[in-house]
Short mmCIF file of C-alpha atoms in Angstrom, two decimals:
data_model
loop_
_atom_site.label_atom_id
_atom_site.label_comp_id
_atom_site.label_asym_id
_atom_site.label_seq_id
_atom_site.Cartn_x
_atom_site.Cartn_y
_atom_site.Cartn_z
CA MET A 1 158.50 -180.05 68.49
CA THR A 2 154.30 -180.75 68.02
CA LYS A 3 152.47 -182.07 64.65
CA ARG A 4 149.97 -180.17 64.07
CA THR A 5 146.66 -181.60 63.99
CA THR A 6 143.90 -180.82 61.30
CA PRO A 7 140.70 -179.97 62.97
CA ALA A 8 137.18 -182.69 61.74
CA THR A 9 134.89 -181.09 60.06
CA LYS A 10 131.79 -180.89 61.51
CA LYS A 11 129.00 -181.93 59.62
CA PRO A 12 125.74 -180.53 58.83
CA VAL A 13 122.99 -180.81 61.54
CA LEU A 14 120.13 -181.73 58.76
CA ALA A 15 123.02 -183.77 56.64
CA ALA A 16 122.53 -186.26 59.56
CA LEU A 17 119.49 -186.94 59.49
CA ASP A 18 117.02 -188.70 57.25
CA LEU A 19 115.71 -185.65 54.81
CA PRO A 20 111.69 -186.81 52.82
CA ALA A 21 112.92 -187.00 49.26
CA PRO A 22 111.19 -183.79 47.82
CA VAL A 23 108.68 -184.48 44.88
CA GLN A 24 108.31 -183.47 41.55
CA THR A 25 104.72 -183.84 38.96
CA THR A 26 103.07 -182.32 36.26
CA ARG A 27 100.17 -181.44 36.52
CA LEU A 28 98.39 -182.79 39.91
CA LYS A 29 94.94 -184.45 40.16
CA ARG A 30 93.92 -186.59 42.57
CA LYS A 31 91.34 -186.70 46.62
CA GLN A 32 93.87 -185.88 48.75
CA PHE A 33 97.69 -185.58 48.96
CA ALA A 34 100.45 -185.40 51.81
CA SER A 35 103.99 -185.39 51.40
CA THR A 36 106.26 -183.82 54.19
CA GLY A 37 108.95 -183.40 52.13
CA ASP A 38 109.63 -180.30 49.48
CA VAL A 39 106.72 -180.19 46.27
CA HIS A 40 107.51 -179.03 42.90
CA ILE A 41 104.19 -179.15 40.29
CA GLN A 42 104.46 -178.03 36.69
CA GLY A 43 101.22 -177.86 36.72
CA ASP A 44 97.86 -176.96 38.02
CA ALA A 45 96.99 -179.10 41.78
CA VAL A 46 93.60 -180.56 41.95
CA ILE A 47 92.75 -181.97 45.28
CA ALA A 48 89.31 -183.03 46.12
CA THR A 49 89.85 -182.95 50.36
CA GLN A 50 93.59 -182.39 51.79
CA PHE A 51 96.55 -180.98 50.10
CA ILE A 52 99.45 -180.91 53.00
CA VAL A 53 103.16 -180.48 52.29
CA GLY A 54 105.83 -180.49 54.86
CA GLY A 55 108.72 -178.54 53.48
CA ASP A 56 108.02 -175.97 50.15
CA CYS A 57 105.69 -175.69 47.80
CA LEU A 58 105.80 -174.55 44.59
CA ILE A 59 103.12 -174.45 41.72
CA ASP A 60 103.60 -173.15 38.15
CA GLY A 61 99.43 -173.63 37.91
CA ASP A 62 96.56 -173.17 39.56
CA LEU A 63 95.70 -174.54 43.23
CA GLU A 64 92.04 -175.96 44.12
CA ALA A 65 91.55 -177.57 47.61
CA GLU A 66 89.11 -177.84 50.04
CA GLU A 67 92.46 -177.64 52.98
CA VAL A 68 95.40 -176.38 52.30
CA PHE A 69 98.53 -177.19 54.82
CA CYS A 70 101.17 -176.32 53.88
CA LEU A 71 104.30 -176.00 56.82
CA GLY A 72 107.23 -174.11 54.62
CA LYS A 73 106.64 -171.67 51.89
CA LEU A 74 103.68 -171.21 49.08
CA THR A 75 104.15 -170.12 46.07
CA VAL A 76 101.28 -170.07 43.42
CA THR A 77 102.11 -168.77 39.94
CA GLY A 78 98.52 -168.20 39.29
CA ASP A 79 95.37 -168.48 41.42
CA ILE A 80 94.15 -169.97 44.65
CA ARG A 81 90.83 -171.29 45.10
CA VAL A 82 90.23 -173.08 48.52
CA GLN A 83 88.21 -173.99 51.60
CA SER A 84 90.53 -172.74 54.27
CA LEU A 85 95.11 -172.20 53.33
CA TYR A 86 97.49 -172.96 56.49
CA VAL A 87 100.84 -171.68 55.71
CA GLY A 88 104.25 -171.43 58.02
CA HIS A 89 105.84 -169.67 56.18
CA ALA A 90 104.62 -167.13 53.85
CA LEU A 91 102.60 -167.26 50.55
CA ASP A 92 102.99 -165.94 47.77
CA ALA A 93 100.18 -166.12 44.80
CA GLY A 94 101.22 -164.83 40.02
CA GLY A 95 97.11 -164.62 40.39
CA ASN A 96 93.82 -164.37 43.41
CA ILE A 97 93.23 -165.82 46.14
CA ASP A 98 89.80 -166.46 46.95
CA VAL A 99 89.79 -168.47 50.43
CA GLU A 100 85.54 -169.27 51.53
CA TYR A 101 86.62 -169.70 55.40
CA LEU A 102 90.06 -168.44 56.77
CA ILE A 103 93.96 -167.74 56.48
CA LYS A 104 96.07 -168.32 58.44
CA THR A 105 99.56 -167.40 57.88
CA GLY A 106 102.54 -168.05 60.69
CA CYS A 107 101.80 -171.55 61.45
CA SER A 108 103.36 -173.26 64.19
CA ALA A 109 103.62 -176.97 62.98
CA ASP A 110 102.87 -177.75 66.93
CA TRP A 111 99.72 -175.37 65.79
CA MET A 112 99.02 -177.58 62.38
CA ALA A 113 99.22 -181.10 64.06
CA ARG A 114 96.75 -180.31 66.41
CA MET A 115 93.68 -178.40 63.91
CA LEU A 116 95.15 -181.91 61.60
CA GLU A 117 94.31 -184.05 65.34
CA LEU A 118 98.35 -186.39 65.06
CA ASP A 119 98.36 -184.91 68.03
CA GLN A 120 95.93 -187.72 69.35
CA ARG A 121 97.44 -190.51 67.30
CA LYS A 122 98.76 -193.43 69.37
CA PRO A 123 102.00 -193.62 69.36
CA ALA A 124 104.08 -195.38 66.10
CA ALA A 125 106.47 -198.39 67.59
CA ASP A 126 109.31 -197.53 65.83
CA GLY A 127 109.27 -194.56 68.26
CA SER A 128 109.13 -191.67 66.37
CA SER A 129 107.27 -188.59 66.48
CA TYR A 130 104.01 -187.86 64.59
CA MET A 131 106.32 -184.69 63.33
CA ASP A 132 108.41 -186.99 61.35
CA ILE A 133 105.66 -187.87 59.55
CA LEU A 134 103.60 -184.11 59.01
CA VAL A 135 106.94 -181.58 58.66
CA HIS A 136 110.30 -181.42 56.47
CA PRO A 137 113.71 -181.14 59.50
CA ALA A 138 115.08 -177.71 58.18
CA ILE A 139 110.97 -175.96 58.62
CA LEU A 140 111.59 -177.33 62.12
CA ALA A 141 115.38 -175.32 61.83
CA ARG A 142 113.70 -172.87 59.79
CA TYR A 143 110.95 -172.15 62.84
CA ASP A 144 113.14 -171.63 65.66
CA HIS A 145 115.65 -168.83 63.23
CA HIS A 146 112.20 -167.29 62.18
CA ASP A 147 113.87 -163.47 62.05
CA ALA A 148 116.97 -164.48 60.04
CA PHE A 149 115.00 -165.52 57.52
CA GLY A 150 113.14 -161.97 55.67
CA GLY A 151 109.03 -162.51 55.17
CA PHE A 152 108.27 -165.06 58.34
CA GLY A 153 104.95 -165.02 57.73
CA ASP A 154 103.67 -162.45 54.36
CA ILE A 155 101.13 -162.76 51.85
CA GLN A 156 102.10 -161.61 48.20
CA ALA A 157 99.34 -161.83 45.17
CA LEU A 158 99.26 -159.60 41.89
CA GLY A 159 95.64 -160.23 41.99
CA TYR A 160 92.51 -159.32 44.59
CA VAL A 161 92.27 -161.74 48.42
CA ALA A 162 88.69 -162.62 48.89
CA CYS A 163 88.38 -164.73 52.95
CA ALA A 164 85.84 -164.85 55.23
CA ASP A 165 88.82 -164.67 58.06
CA LEU A 166 92.32 -163.10 57.65
CA ASP A 167 95.24 -163.58 60.21
CA CYS A 168 98.83 -162.98 59.20
CA HIS A 169 101.84 -163.03 61.19
CA GLY A 170 103.40 -161.14 58.61
CA ASN A 171 103.34 -158.18 55.56
CA VAL A 172 100.35 -158.50 53.51
CA GLN A 173 100.93 -156.83 49.74
CA LEU A 174 98.21 -156.46 46.88
CA ASP A 175 98.69 -154.93 44.06
CA ASP A 176 94.79 -155.79 44.03
CA VAL A 177 91.93 -155.24 45.83
CA LEU A 178 90.93 -156.91 49.55
CA GLU A 179 87.60 -158.61 50.25
CA VAL A 180 87.29 -160.08 53.52
CA GLY A 181 85.02 -160.31 56.50
CA GLU A 182 87.31 -159.65 58.91
CA ILE A 183 90.88 -159.36 59.63
CA GLN A 184 91.56 -160.67 62.96
CA PHE A 185 95.45 -159.77 63.05
CA VAL A 186 98.06 -158.58 60.39
CA GLY A 187 100.99 -158.90 62.39
CA GLY A 188 103.39 -156.01 59.63
CA HIS A 189 102.14 -153.60 57.18
CA LEU A 190 99.14 -153.92 55.02
CA SER A 191 98.55 -152.17 51.35
CA ALA A 192 96.50 -153.23 48.91
CA ALA A 193 94.55 -151.15 45.78
CA ALA A 194 91.74 -151.44 47.77
CA ILE A 195 90.15 -152.47 50.67
CA HIS A 196 86.82 -153.31 52.67
CA VAL A 197 86.11 -155.74 55.64
CA ALA A 198 82.39 -157.01 56.74
CA GLY A 199 83.48 -156.57 59.78
CA ASP A 200 86.85 -154.89 62.68
CA CYS A 201 90.43 -154.70 61.06
CA ASN A 202 92.70 -155.31 62.88
CA CYS A 203 96.23 -154.31 61.41
CA GLN A 204 99.84 -153.98 63.74
CA GLY A 205 101.80 -152.18 61.02
CA GLU A 206 101.05 -149.13 58.95
CA LEU A 207 97.17 -149.21 56.72
CA PHE A 208 97.83 -148.01 53.12
CA SER A 209 95.29 -147.57 50.48
CA GLU A 210 95.52 -146.89 46.33
CA THR A 211 91.69 -145.91 47.18
CA ASP A 212 89.25 -146.38 48.82
CA ILE A 213 89.43 -147.99 52.81
CA GLN A 214 86.04 -149.16 54.00
CA VAL A 215 85.14 -151.00 57.19
CA GLU A 216 81.66 -151.51 58.83
CA GLY A 217 83.24 -152.13 62.34
CA ALA A 218 86.14 -151.00 64.30
CA LEU A 219 89.87 -149.96 62.59
CA PHE A 220 93.25 -150.36 64.19
CA ALA A 221 96.17 -149.46 62.52
CA ALA A 222 99.72 -147.74 63.80
CA ASN A 223 99.44 -145.49 60.55
CA LEU A 224 96.84 -145.01 58.55
CA ILE A 225 97.37 -143.73 54.96
CA CYS A 226 93.56 -143.59 52.55
CA GLN A 227 94.97 -141.89 48.81
CA GLY A 228 90.91 -142.26 48.56
CA ASN A 229 87.61 -142.06 51.05
CA LEU A 230 88.00 -143.67 54.34
CA ASP A 231 84.43 -145.04 55.48
CA VAL A 232 84.35 -146.87 59.37
CA ALA A 233 82.32 -147.35 62.14
CA SER A 234 85.19 -146.55 64.49
CA ILE A 235 88.99 -145.78 64.00
CA HIS A 236 91.85 -145.71 65.90
CA SER A 237 94.84 -145.11 65.89
CA GLN A 238 98.69 -145.67 67.10
CA GLY A 239 100.05 -142.55 64.98
CA ASP A 240 99.03 -140.26 61.63
CA ILE A 241 95.60 -140.36 59.79
CA SER A 242 95.67 -139.38 56.47
CA ASN A 243 92.83 -139.50 53.41
CA TRP A 244 92.79 -137.60 50.30
CA GLY A 245 88.94 -137.72 50.19
CA TYR A 246 86.51 -138.08 53.51
CA LEU A 247 86.72 -139.25 56.60
CA ARG A 248 83.09 -140.43 57.62
CA ALA A 249 82.98 -142.94 61.00
CA THR A 250 79.75 -143.46 63.38
CA GLY A 251 81.90 -143.70 66.28
CA GLU A 252 85.68 -142.61 67.68
CA ILE A 253 88.08 -140.69 65.63
CA SER A 254 91.68 -140.98 68.25
CA SER A 255 94.90 -140.27 66.88
CA LEU A 256 97.04 -140.79 69.73
CA ARG A 257 100.49 -140.17 69.33
CA GLY A 258 99.90 -138.25 65.89
CA GLU A 259 97.66 -136.30 63.35
CA ILE A 260 94.90 -135.92 61.48
CA HIS A 261 94.52 -135.24 57.79
CA SER A 262 91.91 -135.02 55.83
CA GLY A 263 91.55 -133.71 52.20
CA ARG A 264 88.43 -132.85 52.06
CA TRP A 265 85.64 -132.98 55.06
CA ILE A 266 86.16 -134.75 58.66
CA ALA A 267 82.57 -136.55 60.36
CA THR A 268 81.75 -138.13 63.09
CA LYS A 269 78.96 -139.50 65.25
CA GLY A 270 81.50 -139.55 68.09
CA SER A 271 84.24 -137.13 68.58
CA ILE A 272 87.24 -137.09 67.21
CA TYR A 273 90.75 -136.50 69.39
CA ALA A 274 94.57 -136.29 68.07
CA ALA A 275 97.15 -135.44 69.99
CA LYS A 276 98.94 -133.54 67.43
CA TYR A 277 96.31 -131.71 64.58
CA ILE A 278 93.29 -131.59 63.67
CA LYS A 279 93.23 -130.54 59.11
CA SER A 280 90.81 -130.90 56.55
CA GLY A 281 89.77 -128.84 53.51
CA GLU A 282 86.45 -128.81 54.04
CA SER A 283 84.52 -129.39 57.37
CA ILE A 284 84.83 -131.17 60.54
CA VAL A 285 81.88 -132.29 62.52
CA ALA A 286 81.64 -134.43 66.37
CA GLU A 287 78.64 -134.64 67.41
CA LYS A 288 80.23 -135.19 71.18
CA GLY A 289 83.31 -133.44 70.84
CA ILE A 290 86.45 -132.35 69.25
CA SER A 291 90.10 -131.82 71.01
CA CYS A 292 93.78 -132.09 69.71
CA GLY A 293 96.44 -131.39 71.34
CA ALA A 294 97.41 -128.46 73.84
CA ASP A 295 100.17 -126.49 71.88
CA TYR A 296 98.73 -127.89 68.60
CA GLY A 297 95.28 -126.39 67.01
CA ILE A 298 92.13 -127.09 64.85
CA LEU A 299 92.35 -126.33 61.38
CA ALA A 300 89.22 -127.02 58.81
CA ALA A 301 88.85 -125.98 55.21
CA THR A 302 91.67 -124.87 54.58
CA SER A 303 91.62 -125.63 51.01
CA LEU A 304 88.31 -123.43 50.96
CA PRO A 305 87.86 -119.53 50.66
CA ARG A 306 86.82 -118.28 53.71
CA SER A 307 83.58 -116.59 51.81
CA ARG A 308 82.57 -120.48 52.17
CA TRP A 309 82.75 -120.97 55.90
CA ALA A 310 79.80 -120.42 56.81
CA THR A 311 78.31 -123.63 54.15
CA HIS A 312 81.06 -125.12 53.58
CA GLY A 313 84.11 -125.22 56.27
CA PHE A 314 82.37 -125.11 59.11
CA VAL A 315 82.84 -126.89 62.46
CA SER A 316 80.31 -128.15 64.77
CA ALA A 317 80.23 -130.16 68.04
CA ALA A 318 78.88 -130.41 71.48
CA SER A 319 81.01 -127.30 72.46
CA LYS A 320 83.01 -125.46 70.86
CA PRO A 321 86.62 -126.17 70.05
CA ARG A 322 89.52 -124.68 71.72
CA LEU A 323 92.42 -123.76 69.91
CA LEU A 324 90.31 -123.38 67.11
CA LEU A 325 92.26 -121.59 63.79
CA SER A 326 90.47 -121.95 61.01
CA GLY A 327 87.20 -122.56 60.00
CA GLN A 328 83.85 -121.29 61.41
CA PHE A 329 81.83 -122.88 64.51
CA VAL A 330 78.37 -124.21 63.76
CA GLU A 331 75.93 -125.04 66.16
CA GLY A 332 73.86 -128.13 66.02
CA LYS A 333 75.09 -130.05 62.97
CA LYS A 334 75.33 -133.36 62.64
CA LEU A 335 76.50 -136.18 60.77
CA LYS A 336 73.32 -136.39 58.37
CA HIS A 337 74.09 -133.23 57.49
CA ILE A 338 77.44 -133.42 56.03
CA ASP A 339 76.15 -137.24 53.94
CA ALA A 340 72.85 -134.46 52.51
CA LEU A 341 75.92 -132.02 51.61
CA GLU A 342 77.46 -135.24 49.99
CA LYS A 343 74.67 -135.66 47.77
CA LYS A 344 74.48 -132.49 46.72
CA ARG A 345 78.30 -132.17 45.79
CA GLU A 346 78.71 -131.49 41.78
CA THR A 347 82.09 -131.10 41.78
CA GLU A 348 85.53 -133.67 41.87
CA LEU A 349 88.89 -133.02 42.42
CA ASP A 350 92.00 -134.35 40.51
CA TRP A 351 91.68 -137.89 41.52
CA GLU A 352 88.35 -138.35 41.80
CA VAL A 353 87.64 -137.67 38.03
CA PRO A 354 90.33 -140.58 36.48
CA ARG A 355 88.22 -143.18 39.09
CA ARG A 356 84.27 -142.01 37.96
CA LEU A 357 85.67 -142.75 34.71
CA LYS A 358 87.37 -146.43 35.02
CA ARG A 359 84.44 -147.36 37.14
CA GLU A 360 82.13 -146.18 34.07
CA MET A 361 83.82 -147.74 31.65
CA GLN A 362 83.78 -151.02 33.49
CA PRO A 363 81.32 -153.87 32.70
CA VAL A 364 77.13 -154.00 34.38
#
């Protein structure tokens, strides 16, 4: 008879490591702060220069600093006011996020070490790596298996986000407006109450706005839904482009695999292309041409009676487009003619009235 042996229980990998002690304190006010472990501040954090956390960080209040490096998840229940913000995992704010320069999420530990120039230090006498003084071991394990953790690189805020540049590995979800100089990269979806970008915008997922979208440079998104007016320099989408108001551009408008659907008019100095239908409630103007899928069509003036097609439901391009299913072709119309009609417009759609009243009630 063989003797049954009990297999030895394996200890967790992290348990065998010398984990850094967590930091918990009340209101924090220092010139500089750095910790390799997790940090919990039960109050405001006011740091004159750098704020460096190697693990997760929870602040029950506001955060003010010059530069913030958090290799784990950064959660702030109040407002964030910093010059630069670098986060490894995710960023969650209960208030506004106001950053003078760059917001970057999904940062690797190696990238942060190079930013802090830790890789240029002389080797330690005990043989330890510079990573040992920067990042919590659990965070490194999380990076290796980040696909299993939801929200890697995400940004969530109950207020607005304002910064010069935005580079986000995951999704961006805001309850208020997004005001950015340039969106270098959003790896997931982007959702906000309103979006204004002074430069280019690159969104790999769906771009959604509860009101208007204004991008002064080129806009790229996988899909786009705008519950207001859409004003861009140019727009390119893999899927559908849909908006409630008008769609105005100075360059090309293209949907590579979807359709373009505007509640009001579409106008550009460039060209319009959609793999499927091109639809508008009023006019369509493209000074360099309009084209759609071979088995689809162009439908203008879908919200107007036929008696108003010549004045408000026309289609105009360098040459008459094929597959024009509704609307009246009129030669010679340009973007400036649509802009002039817009200035004379008196009627409002149902969704425009409450927004106008809200703007009028705001203090000057």
